[in-house]
Amino acid sequence: MADATPNDDIAALASDLRALRLAAGSPTLGKLQHDTGISKTVLSDAFAGRQLPSARTVDRVVRACGEDPARWVRRRDAIATGSAATLATATSGRVTSDAQASSAQRSSAQRSSADASSPGASSPGASATEADREPRAGSTARRPLRRGAIAALVAGAFVLGTLASAGVSAAVTAAALDQARAEAREAAIKELTDAPINPRAQINVHNGVDPALTPCVNDAEVATSSDRTNHTRLEIIWSNKCYAGWGRVTRYDEQVSGNSVTVSIYPETAPQGPDRQSATEPNVQGAYTTLVVRPTPQTRLCAVGAITVDGESIDLGEPLCI
């Protein structure tokens, strides 16, 4: 869905961009870079939701995926405006708090000045040297400063209480949202890195992760490709930095509507084992699997596929392996 919703944000936009990419046949970042003129790093950030993509990036990506970009760009701009408004509200809350605290401090200073001129303070005839001299411990010359500090603290507590009771908590809300997003990012990183990985990998990933959500797509290349029956193509995409691959099937028979695409990838030593990754997508030109990390350099990864035509399943033949 390209239309904005009241709770729309960068993550939701990125999710829909990934779905659009999938519906367009899962073009690689290399192909998208060629078609859009936008670097793989920027494209990867846009699909992963690391930051809000520019209007230019959204426009070119959506065009490359075969859709009208107008609604997508409007949605992107609405998210950007909403983020700016949130920041402005939070900033306004902080400015109000600072102004009130500053006012409290001025009042405290005035009361301290009044205390200093009251009886018991230094006499008008005291010399400048005596007035500037640091008071001895326990002397009454420190009392006005203490009363002023206490007054400032009380005033500050009053300001905070007033802000809270009045519901002026935009800054707190913004901080809570930032913390929630940070925790979500940490959870995603933890999911990607906690499982066992191949020691040859430069990037830590594990089986079952969507490659579009990882840096694996940045160095990914088609390791092997084979044209199959009914104008289809079976491929294995490989990332050497992640030491992992995924399978992909693309159909070119123009019979997408009402039909599906299925693709699987697995270690050759265990075709039906727990590491096998499969995907079936309806009404799409192409589908790809999640990641399989190569357990050893000697282990081959193999992919198989199938499509449906008018409800009939058509196997795409022998496994394709690397």
mmCIF file of N, CA and C in Angstrom, residues 6-104:
data_model
loop_
_atom_site.group_PDB
_atom_site.id
_atom_site.type_symbol
_atom_site.label_atom_id
_atom_site.label_comp_id
_atom_site.label_asym_id
_atom_site.label_seq_id
_atom_site.Cartn_x
_atom_site.Cartn_y
_atom_site.Cartn_z
ATOM 1 N N PRO A 6 -2.456 7.130 9.575
ATOM 2 C CA PRO A 6 -2.116 7.978 10.726
ATOM 3 C C PRO A 6 -0.877 7.516 11.478
ATOM 4 N N ASN A 7 -0.601 6.202 11.496
ATOM 5 C CA ASN A 7 0.542 5.686 12.233
ATOM 6 C C ASN A 7 1.714 5.347 11.319
ATOM 7 N N ASP A 8 1.728 5.926 10.126
ATOM 8 C CA ASP A 8 2.763 5.617 9.155
ATOM 9 C C ASP A 8 4.130 6.076 9.651
ATOM 10 N N ASP A 9 5.156 5.321 9.301
ATOM 11 C CA ASP A 9 6.503 5.715 9.686
ATOM 12 C C ASP A 9 7.509 5.126 8.698
ATOM 13 N N ILE A 10 8.782 5.330 8.968
ATOM 14 C CA ILE A 10 9.836 4.900 8.056
ATOM 15 C C ILE A 10 9.827 3.384 7.904
ATOM 16 N N ALA A 11 9.632 2.657 9.008
ATOM 17 C CA ALA A 11 9.653 1.193 8.957
ATOM 18 C C ALA A 11 8.537 0.655 8.071
ATOM 19 N N ALA A 12 7.340 1.250 8.176
ATOM 20 C CA ALA A 12 6.216 0.797 7.359
ATOM 21 C C ALA A 12 6.469 1.072 5.882
ATOM 22 N N LEU A 13 7.028 2.239 5.584
ATOM 23 C CA LEU A 13 7.351 2.565 4.194
ATOM 24 C C LEU A 13 8.379 1.580 3.642
ATOM 25 N N ALA A 14 9.405 1.267 4.424
ATOM 26 C CA ALA A 14 10.429 0.327 3.978
ATOM 27 C C ALA A 14 9.832 -1.054 3.725
ATOM 28 N N SER A 15 8.920 -1.487 4.606
ATOM 29 C CA SER A 15 8.270 -2.786 4.435
ATOM 30 C C SER A 15 7.498 -2.841 3.123
ATOM 31 N N ASP A 16 6.775 -1.771 2.816
ATOM 32 C CA ASP A 16 6.007 -1.742 1.570
ATOM 33 C C ASP A 16 6.911 -1.641 0.349
ATOM 34 N N LEU A 17 8.054 -0.971 0.486
ATOM 35 C CA LEU A 17 9.009 -0.932 -0.630
ATOM 36 C C LEU A 17 9.580 -2.327 -0.887
ATOM 37 N N ARG A 18 9.835 -3.096 0.178
ATOM 38 C CA ARG A 18 10.308 -4.468 -0.006
ATOM 39 C C ARG A 18 9.256 -5.326 -0.697
ATOM 40 N N ALA A 19 7.991 -5.136 -0.305
ATOM 41 C CA ALA A 19 6.905 -5.885 -0.944
ATOM 42 C C ALA A 19 6.796 -5.508 -2.423
ATOM 43 N N LEU A 20 6.958 -4.226 -2.727
ATOM 44 C CA LEU A 20 6.913 -3.774 -4.122
ATOM 45 C C LEU A 20 8.056 -4.401 -4.915
ATOM 46 N N ARG A 21 9.230 -4.447 -4.310
ATOM 47 C CA ARG A 21 10.391 -5.056 -4.979
ATOM 48 C C ARG A 21 10.141 -6.532 -5.243
ATOM 49 N N LEU A 22 9.557 -7.213 -4.268
ATOM 50 C CA LEU A 22 9.245 -8.632 -4.423
ATOM 51 C C LEU A 22 8.254 -8.846 -5.557
ATOM 52 N N ALA A 23 7.213 -8.000 -5.606
ATOM 53 C CA ALA A 23 6.201 -8.118 -6.653
ATOM 54 C C ALA A 23 6.781 -7.837 -8.039
ATOM 55 N N ALA A 24 7.866 -7.083 -8.082
ATOM 56 C CA ALA A 24 8.495 -6.756 -9.359
ATOM 57 C C ALA A 24 9.503 -7.816 -9.796
ATOM 58 N N GLY A 25 9.555 -8.935 -9.084
ATOM 59 C CA GLY A 25 10.464 -10.002 -9.458
ATOM 60 C C GLY A 25 11.749 -10.020 -8.676
ATOM 61 N N SER A 26 11.791 -9.302 -7.562
ATOM 62 C CA SER A 26 12.969 -9.258 -6.688
ATOM 63 C C SER A 26 14.247 -8.875 -7.430
ATOM 64 N N PRO A 27 14.271 -7.724 -8.110
ATOM 65 C CA PRO A 27 15.504 -7.309 -8.779
ATOM 66 C C PRO A 27 16.624 -7.118 -7.756
ATOM 67 N N THR A 28 17.832 -7.475 -8.118
ATOM 68 C CA THR A 28 18.976 -7.325 -7.215
ATOM 69 C C THR A 28 19.294 -5.843 -7.035
ATOM 70 N N LEU A 29 20.070 -5.556 -5.991
ATOM 71 C CA LEU A 29 20.491 -4.172 -5.784
ATOM 72 C C LEU A 29 21.345 -3.683 -6.948
ATOM 73 N N GLY A 30 22.111 -4.602 -7.540
ATOM 74 C CA GLY A 30 22.921 -4.213 -8.681
ATOM 75 C C GLY A 30 22.073 -3.755 -9.853
ATOM 76 N N LYS A 31 20.989 -4.494 -10.117
ATOM 77 C CA LYS A 31 20.093 -4.106 -11.217
ATOM 78 C C LYS A 31 19.381 -2.796 -10.902
ATOM 79 N N LEU A 32 18.929 -2.654 -9.655
ATOM 80 C CA LEU A 32 18.255 -1.412 -9.277
ATOM 81 C C LEU A 32 19.211 -0.229 -9.357
ATOM 82 N N GLN A 33 20.464 -0.459 -8.975
ATOM 83 C CA GLN A 33 21.441 0.621 -9.089
ATOM 84 C C GLN A 33 21.599 1.039 -10.552
ATOM 85 N N HIS A 34 21.652 0.047 -11.442
ATOM 86 C CA HIS A 34 21.773 0.336 -12.878
ATOM 87 C C HIS A 34 20.543 1.076 -13.394
ATOM 88 N N ASP A 35 19.343 0.657 -12.947
ATOM 89 C CA ASP A 35 18.099 1.238 -13.467
ATOM 90 C C ASP A 35 17.793 2.613 -12.881
ATOM 91 N N THR A 36 18.254 2.858 -11.651
ATOM 92 C CA THR A 36 17.881 4.107 -10.971
ATOM 93 C C THR A 36 19.003 5.131 -10.892
ATOM 94 N N GLY A 37 20.248 4.663 -11.009
ATOM 95 C CA GLY A 37 21.369 5.580 -10.825
ATOM 96 C C GLY A 37 21.638 5.887 -9.371
ATOM 97 N N ILE A 38 21.081 5.082 -8.447
ATOM 98 C CA ILE A 38 21.241 5.294 -7.008
ATOM 99 C C ILE A 38 22.139 4.189 -6.457
ATOM 100 N N SER A 39 23.039 4.531 -5.558
ATOM 101 C CA SER A 39 24.018 3.572 -5.063
ATOM 102 C C SER A 39 23.348 2.435 -4.286
ATOM 103 N N LYS A 40 24.054 1.290 -4.237
ATOM 104 C CA LYS A 40 23.526 0.137 -3.504
ATOM 105 C C LYS A 40 23.349 0.444 -2.025
ATOM 106 N N THR A 41 24.255 1.229 -1.473
ATOM 107 C CA THR A 41 24.166 1.557 -0.046
ATOM 108 C C THR A 41 22.889 2.321 0.268
ATOM 109 N N VAL A 42 22.581 3.314 -0.551
ATOM 110 C CA VAL A 42 21.358 4.097 -0.344
ATOM 111 C C VAL A 42 20.131 3.221 -0.537
ATOM 112 N N LEU A 43 20.162 2.369 -1.563
ATOM 113 C CA LEU A 43 19.030 1.463 -1.803
ATOM 114 C C LEU A 43 18.854 0.501 -0.634
ATOM 115 N N SER A 44 19.956 -0.045 -0.142
ATOM 116 C CA SER A 44 19.880 -0.971 0.987
ATOM 117 C C SER A 44 19.294 -0.295 2.214
ATOM 118 N N ASP A 45 19.717 0.942 2.491
ATOM 119 C CA ASP A 45 19.175 1.686 3.631
ATOM 120 C C ASP A 45 17.673 1.922 3.471
ATOM 121 N N ALA A 46 17.238 2.209 2.242
ATOM 122 C CA ALA A 46 15.812 2.471 1.991
ATOM 123 C C ALA A 46 14.990 1.217 2.241
ATOM 124 N N PHE A 47 15.449 0.060 1.757
ATOM 125 C CA PHE A 47 14.692 -1.183 1.928
ATOM 126 C C PHE A 47 14.742 -1.687 3.368
ATOM 127 N N ALA A 48 15.819 -1.384 4.079
ATOM 128 C CA ALA A 48 15.950 -1.847 5.469
ATOM 129 C C ALA A 48 15.292 -0.895 6.460
ATOM 130 N N GLY A 49 14.914 0.311 6.022
ATOM 131 C CA GLY A 49 14.275 1.267 6.928
ATOM 132 C C GLY A 49 15.240 1.914 7.886
ATOM 133 N N ARG A 50 16.540 1.972 7.507
ATOM 134 C CA ARG A 50 17.518 2.588 8.413
ATOM 135 C C ARG A 50 17.312 4.094 8.520
ATOM 136 N N GLN A 51 16.826 4.701 7.446
ATOM 137 C CA GLN A 51 16.513 6.125 7.477
ATOM 138 C C GLN A 51 15.492 6.414 6.387
ATOM 139 N N LEU A 52 14.852 7.573 6.475
ATOM 140 C CA LEU A 52 13.845 7.934 5.482
ATOM 141 C C LEU A 52 14.537 8.240 4.158
ATOM 142 N N PRO A 53 14.178 7.513 3.084
ATOM 143 C CA PRO A 53 14.808 7.797 1.788
ATOM 144 C C PRO A 53 14.359 9.142 1.237
ATOM 145 N N SER A 54 15.168 9.716 0.381
ATOM 146 C CA SER A 54 14.806 10.983 -0.246
ATOM 147 C C SER A 54 13.670 10.765 -1.230
ATOM 148 N N ALA A 55 12.998 11.870 -1.597
ATOM 149 C CA ALA A 55 11.919 11.788 -2.583
ATOM 150 C C ALA A 55 12.461 11.258 -3.912
ATOM 151 N N ARG A 56 13.673 11.656 -4.254
ATOM 152 C CA ARG A 56 14.286 11.177 -5.506
ATOM 153 C C ARG A 56 14.475 9.665 -5.469
ATOM 154 N N THR A 57 14.957 9.142 -4.335
ATOM 155 C CA THR A 57 15.158 7.701 -4.226
ATOM 156 C C THR A 57 13.843 6.950 -4.350
ATOM 157 N N VAL A 58 12.823 7.413 -3.636
ATOM 158 C CA VAL A 58 11.507 6.764 -3.700
ATOM 159 C C VAL A 58 10.974 6.791 -5.122
ATOM 160 N N ASP A 59 11.063 7.947 -5.761
ATOM 161 C CA ASP A 59 10.542 8.093 -7.121
ATOM 162 C C ASP A 59 11.209 7.092 -8.068
ATOM 163 N N ARG A 60 12.523 7.003 -8.018
ATOM 164 C CA ARG A 60 13.237 6.156 -8.981
ATOM 165 C C ARG A 60 13.071 4.670 -8.678
ATOM 166 N N VAL A 61 13.025 4.315 -7.401
ATOM 167 C CA VAL A 61 12.827 2.913 -7.052
ATOM 168 C C VAL A 61 11.451 2.435 -7.482
ATOM 169 N N VAL A 62 10.427 3.238 -7.197
ATOM 170 C CA VAL A 62 9.055 2.843 -7.558
ATOM 171 C C VAL A 62 8.917 2.756 -9.076
ATOM 172 N N ARG A 63 9.495 3.703 -9.797
ATOM 173 C CA ARG A 63 9.454 3.637 -11.266
ATOM 174 C C ARG A 63 10.136 2.364 -11.771
ATOM 175 N N ALA A 64 11.296 2.035 -11.174
ATOM 176 C CA ALA A 64 12.026 0.840 -11.602
ATOM 177 C C ALA A 64 11.236 -0.436 -11.332
ATOM 178 N N CYS A 65 10.364 -0.387 -10.316
ATOM 179 C CA CYS A 65 9.531 -1.550 -9.985
ATOM 180 C C CYS A 65 8.204 -1.542 -10.725
ATOM 181 N N GLY A 66 8.013 -0.567 -11.614
ATOM 182 C CA GLY A 66 6.857 -0.590 -12.506
ATOM 183 C C GLY A 66 5.600 0.050 -11.998
ATOM 184 N N GLU A 67 5.692 0.924 -11.000
ATOM 185 C CA GLU A 67 4.497 1.583 -10.484
ATOM 186 C C GLU A 67 4.614 3.097 -10.616
ATOM 187 N N ASP A 68 3.466 3.773 -10.539
ATOM 188 C CA ASP A 68 3.429 5.230 -10.554
ATOM 189 C C ASP A 68 3.942 5.747 -9.209
ATOM 190 N N PRO A 69 4.971 6.567 -9.210
ATOM 191 C CA PRO A 69 5.590 6.982 -7.940
ATOM 192 C C PRO A 69 4.866 8.116 -7.217
ATOM 193 N N ALA A 70 3.847 8.736 -7.835
ATOM 194 C CA ALA A 70 3.255 9.950 -7.263
ATOM 195 C C ALA A 70 2.757 9.728 -5.833
ATOM 196 N N ARG A 71 1.971 8.664 -5.616
ATOM 197 C CA ARG A 71 1.425 8.414 -4.270
ATOM 198 C C ARG A 71 2.530 8.072 -3.288
ATOM 199 N N TRP A 72 3.533 7.341 -3.754
ATOM 200 C CA TRP A 72 4.636 6.964 -2.873
ATOM 201 C C TRP A 72 5.424 8.187 -2.416
ATOM 202 N N VAL A 73 5.650 9.107 -3.328
ATOM 203 C CA VAL A 73 6.394 10.316 -2.967
ATOM 204 C C VAL A 73 5.579 11.156 -1.994
ATOM 205 N N ARG A 74 4.262 11.269 -2.233
ATOM 206 C CA ARG A 74 3.406 12.018 -1.288
ATOM 207 C C ARG A 74 3.448 11.379 0.092
ATOM 208 N N ARG A 75 3.421 10.058 0.107
ATOM 209 C CA ARG A 75 3.482 9.357 1.392
ATOM 210 C C ARG A 75 4.807 9.628 2.089
ATOM 211 N N ARG A 76 5.908 9.552 1.327
ATOM 212 C CA ARG A 76 7.222 9.827 1.889
ATOM 213 C C ARG A 76 7.284 11.230 2.472
ATOM 214 N N ASP A 77 6.751 12.213 1.751
ATOM 215 C CA ASP A 77 6.767 13.599 2.221
ATOM 216 C C ASP A 77 5.923 13.761 3.481
ATOM 217 N N ALA A 78 4.799 13.018 3.550
ATOM 218 C CA ALA A 78 3.944 13.091 4.742
ATOM 219 C C ALA A 78 4.678 12.548 5.965
ATOM 220 N N ILE A 79 5.423 11.454 5.780
ATOM 221 C CA ILE A 79 6.207 10.896 6.888
ATOM 222 C C ILE A 79 7.279 11.886 7.324
ATOM 223 N N ALA A 80 7.942 12.519 6.336
ATOM 224 C CA ALA A 80 8.979 13.506 6.658
ATOM 225 C C ALA A 80 8.382 14.680 7.421
ATOM 226 N N THR A 81 7.212 15.157 6.998
ATOM 227 C CA THR A 81 6.555 16.269 7.682
ATOM 228 C C THR A 81 6.161 15.887 9.090
ATOM 229 N N GLY A 82 5.657 14.657 9.247
ATOM 230 C CA GLY A 82 5.279 14.191 10.581
ATOM 231 C C GLY A 82 6.459 14.107 11.510
ATOM 232 N N SER A 83 7.615 13.634 11.001
ATOM 233 C CA SER A 83 8.826 13.562 11.823
ATOM 234 C C SER A 83 9.292 14.951 12.229
ATOM 235 N N ALA A 84 9.210 15.895 11.279
ATOM 236 C CA ALA A 84 9.619 17.264 11.590
ATOM 237 C C ALA A 84 8.705 17.883 12.634
ATOM 238 N N ALA A 85 7.400 17.588 12.521
ATOM 239 C CA ALA A 85 6.451 18.145 13.485
ATOM 240 C C ALA A 85 6.715 17.596 14.878
ATOM 241 N N THR A 86 7.019 16.279 14.946
ATOM 242 C CA THR A 86 7.326 15.675 16.246
ATOM 243 C C THR A 86 8.544 16.329 16.875
ATOM 244 N N LEU A 87 9.576 16.542 16.045
ATOM 245 C CA LEU A 87 10.784 17.176 16.545
ATOM 246 C C LEU A 87 10.508 18.599 17.010
ATOM 247 N N ALA A 88 9.687 19.326 16.230
ATOM 248 C CA ALA A 88 9.376 20.705 16.596
ATOM 249 C C ALA A 88 8.611 20.759 17.913
ATOM 250 N N THR A 89 7.677 19.807 18.102
ATOM 251 C CA THR A 89 6.899 19.769 19.342
ATOM 252 C C THR A 89 7.804 19.477 20.530
ATOM 253 N N ALA A 90 8.703 18.503 20.329
ATOM 254 C CA ALA A 90 9.631 18.164 21.412
ATOM 255 C C ALA A 90 10.526 19.343 21.747
ATOM 256 N N THR A 91 11.015 20.025 20.718
ATOM 257 C CA THR A 91 11.877 21.185 20.932
ATOM 258 C C THR A 91 11.129 22.292 21.645
ATOM 259 N N SER A 92 9.860 22.495 21.250
ATOM 260 C CA SER A 92 9.048 23.522 21.886
ATOM 261 C C SER A 92 8.872 23.233 23.364
ATOM 262 N N GLY A 93 8.660 21.938 23.690
ATOM 263 C CA GLY A 93 8.510 21.570 25.093
ATOM 264 C C GLY A 93 9.761 21.861 25.882
ATOM 265 N N ARG A 94 10.929 21.574 25.277
ATOM 266 C CA ARG A 94 12.177 21.828 25.985
ATOM 267 C C ARG A 94 12.417 23.325 26.161
ATOM 268 N N VAL A 95 12.075 24.127 25.129
ATOM 269 C CA VAL A 95 12.269 25.575 25.219
ATOM 270 C C VAL A 95 11.396 26.160 26.315
ATOM 271 N N THR A 96 10.144 25.681 26.404
ATOM 272 C CA THR A 96 9.245 26.170 27.447
ATOM 273 C C THR A 96 9.803 25.859 28.825
ATOM 274 N N SER A 97 10.287 24.620 28.991
ATOM 275 C CA SER A 97 10.849 24.233 30.282
ATOM 276 C C SER A 97 12.065 25.079 30.633
ATOM 277 N N ASP A 98 12.936 25.293 29.638
ATOM 278 C CA ASP A 98 14.143 26.090 29.890
ATOM 279 C C ASP A 98 13.788 27.527 30.269
ATOM 280 N N ALA A 99 12.781 28.098 29.591
ATOM 281 C CA ALA A 99 12.385 29.478 29.867
ATOM 282 C C ALA A 99 11.843 29.612 31.282
ATOM 283 N N GLN A 100 11.025 28.637 31.698
ATOM 284 C CA GLN A 100 10.445 28.714 33.033
ATOM 285 C C GLN A 100 11.524 28.511 34.097
ATOM 286 N N ALA A 101 12.448 27.594 33.830
ATOM 287 C CA ALA A 101 13.529 27.387 34.784
ATOM 288 C C ALA A 101 14.393 28.634 34.899
ATOM 289 N N SER A 102 14.605 29.288 33.749
ATOM 290 C CA SER A 102 15.403 30.514 33.752
ATOM 291 C C SER A 102 14.717 31.606 34.559
ATOM 292 N N SER A 103 13.377 31.664 34.413
ATOM 293 C CA SER A 103 12.602 32.646 35.177
ATOM 294 C C SER A 103 12.737 32.371 36.674
ATOM 295 N N ALA A 104 12.689 31.077 37.025
ATOM 296 C CA ALA A 104 12.808 30.708 38.438
ATOM 297 C C ALA A 104 14.175 31.113 38.985
#
